[in-house]
XYZ file of C-alpha atoms in Angstrom:
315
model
C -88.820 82.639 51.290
C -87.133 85.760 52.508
C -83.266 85.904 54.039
C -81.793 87.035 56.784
C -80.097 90.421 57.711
C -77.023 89.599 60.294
C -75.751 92.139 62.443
C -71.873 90.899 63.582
C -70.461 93.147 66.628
C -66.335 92.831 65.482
C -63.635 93.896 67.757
C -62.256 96.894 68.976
C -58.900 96.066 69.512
C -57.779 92.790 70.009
C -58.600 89.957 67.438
C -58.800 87.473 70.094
C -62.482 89.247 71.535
C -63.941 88.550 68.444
C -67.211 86.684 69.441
C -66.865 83.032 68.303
C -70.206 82.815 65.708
C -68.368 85.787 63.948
C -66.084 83.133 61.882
C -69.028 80.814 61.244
C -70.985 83.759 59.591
C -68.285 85.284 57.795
C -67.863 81.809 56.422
C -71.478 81.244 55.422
C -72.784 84.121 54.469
C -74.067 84.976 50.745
C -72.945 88.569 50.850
C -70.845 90.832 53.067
C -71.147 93.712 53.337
C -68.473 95.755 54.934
C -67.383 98.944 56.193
C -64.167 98.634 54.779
C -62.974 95.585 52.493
C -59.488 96.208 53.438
C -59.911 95.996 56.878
C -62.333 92.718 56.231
C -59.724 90.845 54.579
C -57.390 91.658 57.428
C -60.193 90.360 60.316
C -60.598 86.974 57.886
C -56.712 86.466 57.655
C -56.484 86.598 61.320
C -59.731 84.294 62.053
C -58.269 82.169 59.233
C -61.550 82.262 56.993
C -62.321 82.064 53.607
C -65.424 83.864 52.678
C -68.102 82.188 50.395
C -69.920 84.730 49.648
C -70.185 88.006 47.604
C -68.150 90.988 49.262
C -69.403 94.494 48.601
C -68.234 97.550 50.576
C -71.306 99.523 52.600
C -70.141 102.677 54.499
C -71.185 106.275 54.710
C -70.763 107.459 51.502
C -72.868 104.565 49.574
C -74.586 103.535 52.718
C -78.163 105.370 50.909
C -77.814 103.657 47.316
C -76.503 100.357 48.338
C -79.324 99.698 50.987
C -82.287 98.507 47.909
C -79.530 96.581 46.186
C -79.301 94.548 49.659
C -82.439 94.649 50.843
C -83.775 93.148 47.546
C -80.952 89.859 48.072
C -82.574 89.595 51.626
C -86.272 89.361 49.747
C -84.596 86.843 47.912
C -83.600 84.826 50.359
C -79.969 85.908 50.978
C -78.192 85.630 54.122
C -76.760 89.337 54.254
C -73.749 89.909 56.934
C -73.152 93.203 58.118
C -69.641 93.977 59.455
C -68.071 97.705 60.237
C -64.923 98.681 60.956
C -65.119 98.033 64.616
C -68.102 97.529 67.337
C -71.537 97.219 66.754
C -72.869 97.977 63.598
C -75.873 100.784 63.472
C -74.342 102.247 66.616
C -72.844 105.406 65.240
C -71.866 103.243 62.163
C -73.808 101.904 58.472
C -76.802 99.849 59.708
C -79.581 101.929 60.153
C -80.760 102.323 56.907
C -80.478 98.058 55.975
C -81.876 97.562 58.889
C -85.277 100.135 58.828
C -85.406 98.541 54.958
C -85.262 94.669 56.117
C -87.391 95.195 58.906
C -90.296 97.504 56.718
C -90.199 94.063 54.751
C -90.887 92.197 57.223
C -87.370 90.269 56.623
C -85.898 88.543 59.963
C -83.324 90.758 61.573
C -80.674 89.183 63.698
C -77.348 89.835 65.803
C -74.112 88.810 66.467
C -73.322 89.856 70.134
C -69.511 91.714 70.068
C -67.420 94.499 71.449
C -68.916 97.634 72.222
C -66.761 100.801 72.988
C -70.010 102.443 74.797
C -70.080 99.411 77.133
C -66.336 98.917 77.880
C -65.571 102.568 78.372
C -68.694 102.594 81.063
C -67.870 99.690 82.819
C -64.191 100.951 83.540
C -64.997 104.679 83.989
C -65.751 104.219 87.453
C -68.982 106.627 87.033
C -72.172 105.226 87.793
C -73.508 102.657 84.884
C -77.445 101.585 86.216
C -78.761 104.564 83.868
C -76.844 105.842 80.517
C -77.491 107.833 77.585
C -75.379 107.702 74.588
C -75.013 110.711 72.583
C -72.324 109.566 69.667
C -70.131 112.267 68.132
C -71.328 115.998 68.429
C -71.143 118.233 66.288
C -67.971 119.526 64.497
C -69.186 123.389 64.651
C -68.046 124.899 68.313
C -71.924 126.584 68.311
C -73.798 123.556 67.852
C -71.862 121.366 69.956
C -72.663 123.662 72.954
C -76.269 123.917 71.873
C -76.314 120.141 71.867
C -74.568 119.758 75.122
C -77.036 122.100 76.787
C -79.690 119.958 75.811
C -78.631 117.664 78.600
C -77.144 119.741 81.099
C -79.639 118.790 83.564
C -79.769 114.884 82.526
C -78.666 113.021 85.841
C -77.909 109.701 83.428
C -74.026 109.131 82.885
C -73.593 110.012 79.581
C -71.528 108.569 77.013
C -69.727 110.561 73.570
C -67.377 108.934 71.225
C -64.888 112.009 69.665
C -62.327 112.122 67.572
C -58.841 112.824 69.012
C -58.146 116.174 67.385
C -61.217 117.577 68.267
C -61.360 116.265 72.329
C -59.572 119.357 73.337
C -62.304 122.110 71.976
C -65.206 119.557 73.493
C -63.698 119.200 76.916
C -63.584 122.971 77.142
C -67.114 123.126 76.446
C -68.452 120.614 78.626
C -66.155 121.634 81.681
C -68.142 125.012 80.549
C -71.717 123.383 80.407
C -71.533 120.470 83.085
C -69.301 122.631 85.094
C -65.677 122.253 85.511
C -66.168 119.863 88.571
C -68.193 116.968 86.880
C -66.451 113.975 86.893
C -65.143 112.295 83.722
C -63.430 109.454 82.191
C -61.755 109.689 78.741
C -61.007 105.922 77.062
C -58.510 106.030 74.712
C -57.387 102.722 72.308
C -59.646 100.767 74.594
C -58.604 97.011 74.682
C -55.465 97.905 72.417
C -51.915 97.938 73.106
C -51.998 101.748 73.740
C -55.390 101.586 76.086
C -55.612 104.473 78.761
C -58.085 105.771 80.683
C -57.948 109.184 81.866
C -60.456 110.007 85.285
C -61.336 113.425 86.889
C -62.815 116.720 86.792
C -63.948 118.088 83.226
C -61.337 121.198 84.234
C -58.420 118.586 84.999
C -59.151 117.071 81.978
C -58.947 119.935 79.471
C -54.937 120.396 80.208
C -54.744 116.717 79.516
C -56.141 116.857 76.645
C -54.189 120.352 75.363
C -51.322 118.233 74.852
C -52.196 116.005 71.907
C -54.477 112.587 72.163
C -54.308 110.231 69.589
C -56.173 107.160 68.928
C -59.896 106.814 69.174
C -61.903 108.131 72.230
C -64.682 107.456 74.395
C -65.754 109.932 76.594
C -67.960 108.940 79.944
C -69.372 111.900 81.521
C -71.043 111.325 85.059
C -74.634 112.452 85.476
C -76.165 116.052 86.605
C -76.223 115.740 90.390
C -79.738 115.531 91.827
C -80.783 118.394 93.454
C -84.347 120.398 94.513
C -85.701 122.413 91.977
C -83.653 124.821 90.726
C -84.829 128.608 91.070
C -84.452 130.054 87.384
C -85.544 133.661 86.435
C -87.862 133.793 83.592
C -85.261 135.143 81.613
C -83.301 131.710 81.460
C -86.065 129.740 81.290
C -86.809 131.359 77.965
C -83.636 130.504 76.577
C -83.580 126.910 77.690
C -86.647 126.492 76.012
C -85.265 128.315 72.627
C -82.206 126.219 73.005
C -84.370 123.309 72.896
C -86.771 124.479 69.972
C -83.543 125.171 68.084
C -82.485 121.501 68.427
C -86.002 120.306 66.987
C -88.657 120.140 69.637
C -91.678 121.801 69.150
C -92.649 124.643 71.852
C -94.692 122.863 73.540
C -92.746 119.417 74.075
C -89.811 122.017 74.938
C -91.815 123.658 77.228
C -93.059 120.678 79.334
C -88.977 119.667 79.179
C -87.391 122.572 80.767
C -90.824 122.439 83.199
C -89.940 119.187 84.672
C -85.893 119.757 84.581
C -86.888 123.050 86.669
C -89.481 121.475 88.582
C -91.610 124.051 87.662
C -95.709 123.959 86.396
C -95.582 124.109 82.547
C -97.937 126.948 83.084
C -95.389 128.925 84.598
C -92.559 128.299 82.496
C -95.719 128.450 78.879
C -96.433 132.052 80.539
C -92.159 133.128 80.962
C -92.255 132.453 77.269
C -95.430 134.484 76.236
C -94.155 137.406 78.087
C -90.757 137.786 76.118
C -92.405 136.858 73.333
C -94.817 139.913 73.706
C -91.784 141.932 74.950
C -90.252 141.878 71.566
C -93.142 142.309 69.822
C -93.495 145.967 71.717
C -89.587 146.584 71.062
C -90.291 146.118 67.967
C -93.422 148.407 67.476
C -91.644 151.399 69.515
C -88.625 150.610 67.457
C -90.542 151.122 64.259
C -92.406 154.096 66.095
C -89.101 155.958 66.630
C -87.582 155.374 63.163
C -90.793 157.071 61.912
C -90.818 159.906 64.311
C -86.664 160.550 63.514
C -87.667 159.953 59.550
C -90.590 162.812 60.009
C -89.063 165.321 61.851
C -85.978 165.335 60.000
C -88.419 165.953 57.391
C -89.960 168.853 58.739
C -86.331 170.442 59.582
C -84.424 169.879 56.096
C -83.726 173.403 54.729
C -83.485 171.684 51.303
C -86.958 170.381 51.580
C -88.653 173.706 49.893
C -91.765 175.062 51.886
C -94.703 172.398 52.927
C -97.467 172.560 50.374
C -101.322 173.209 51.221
C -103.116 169.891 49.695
C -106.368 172.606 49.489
C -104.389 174.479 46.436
C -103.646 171.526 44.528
């Protein structure tokens, strides 16, 4: 009889939000496995619970050789706890991999509702909440953290970016630069701790803000594209959103039918934009290759040091 894989949500910020079944698990569980043990011993001192089980630490860095070791206790009928450092686990934290293993053995998968940052920082943003995306952390690299956040320039969804503080400057600049410096914002900082602020406006009111120094750990909310008519691109930009999009991953034609419908254009027309520049620097190319042999010829042909051309017939 296989175990059971338990997903706890812990909190945030403050101790007191931690969901109720948390201590009950952490209590019965055969192994733990945590994010950080420190920080685990810390949560159990303040729920006042003694752990029965085995404790074994599970974050990034093991996350890939410690996921057999568990999923072969759940096969034998373990009760496995999963716990991170805060939040849910999985979301932008150790999970995935436990999780894809447990559930490819067809071993029962289960949660324990908690905090989530995504949630809380959307529900006090003050930006519309019926329709979200969340995007995690982007990229560390200035380039691809633009190239990611043109990916969903157009996306009308309020989207949703955890960041660390040190880097919230550099990405505020780039979305004010993306979105546009008028697209409203919220940045949660410490949410539910003793330092919690939110921060609302403009992307370009923001980035001053933001100069000065944030600490803690941020949540960024980022309202939705506004919805408009279809937008009137030259083929020239269509062609790069569509390389933009192959660079992220998509194939041509998925990225193709993408920046159709974001454009409100027929894929046909945008398929066509593409074929055309394509063909364009295929013909740069030959005339490129054309002149260098031309210029490599008569410079030939004009070298006094060359001696005098010889007539193949004598040879």
């Amino acid at each position: 009889m296989t175990g059971t894989l338990v997903l706890a949500g812990t909190p945030i910020g403050e101790i007191a939000d931690a969901p109720p079944r948390l201590a009950t698990e952490l209590a019965a569980a055969d192994v733990i496995a945590a994010e950080d043990t420190r920080r685990l011993r810390r949560l159990t001192q303040a729920l006042q619970v003694q752990p029965s089980g085995r404790i074994v630490s599970y974050f990034e860095g093991n996350e890939a050789a410690r996921t057999p070791e568990l999923a072969d206790a759940l096969a034998g009928g373990a009760r496995v706890l999963l716990v991170t450092d805060a939040g849910m686990p999985s979301v932008s934290d150790p999970g995935y991999r436990l999780v894809a293993a447990a559930v490819e053995r067809d071993i029962k998968v289960t949660a324990v509702p908690g905090p989530s940052a995504v949630l809380t920082a959307l529900a006090v943003s003050g930006l519309p909440v019926d329709r979200f995306c969340f995007e995690g952390f982007l990229p560390r690299k200035g380039g691809e953290r633009r190239s990611r956040l043109r990916e969903v320039e157009g996306e009308r969804r309020t989207l949703v970016y955890f960041e660390a503080p040190h880097r919230l400057d550099d990405t505020l600049v780039a979305m004010a630069e993306i979105f546009g410096a008028d697209r409203r914002a919220a940045v949660c900082r410490e949410l539910t701790k003793t330092y919690e602020e939110v921060k609302r406006g403009p992307l370009g009111d923001l980035v001053p803000w933001a100069a000065e120094g944030v600490r803690g750990e941020i949540t960024i909310v980022v309202e939705g594209a506004p919805e408009s008519g279809p937008q009137e691109l030259d083929a020239e930009e269509l062609v790069r959103r569509v390389r933009v999009r192959e660079e992220a991953g998509e194939r041509r034609k998925e990225a193709i039918a993408a920046v159709a419908a974001d454009a409100g254009l027929p894929k046909r027309e945008v398929f066509d934009a593409v074929v055309a520049a394509k063909n364009a620097e295929k013909d740069a190319g030959k005339n490129a290759a054309k002149s260098a042999e031309k210029g490599s010829a008569g410079t030939a042909a004009t070298d006094p040091t060359a001696g005098p051309a010889k007539d193949p017939a004598k040879n």
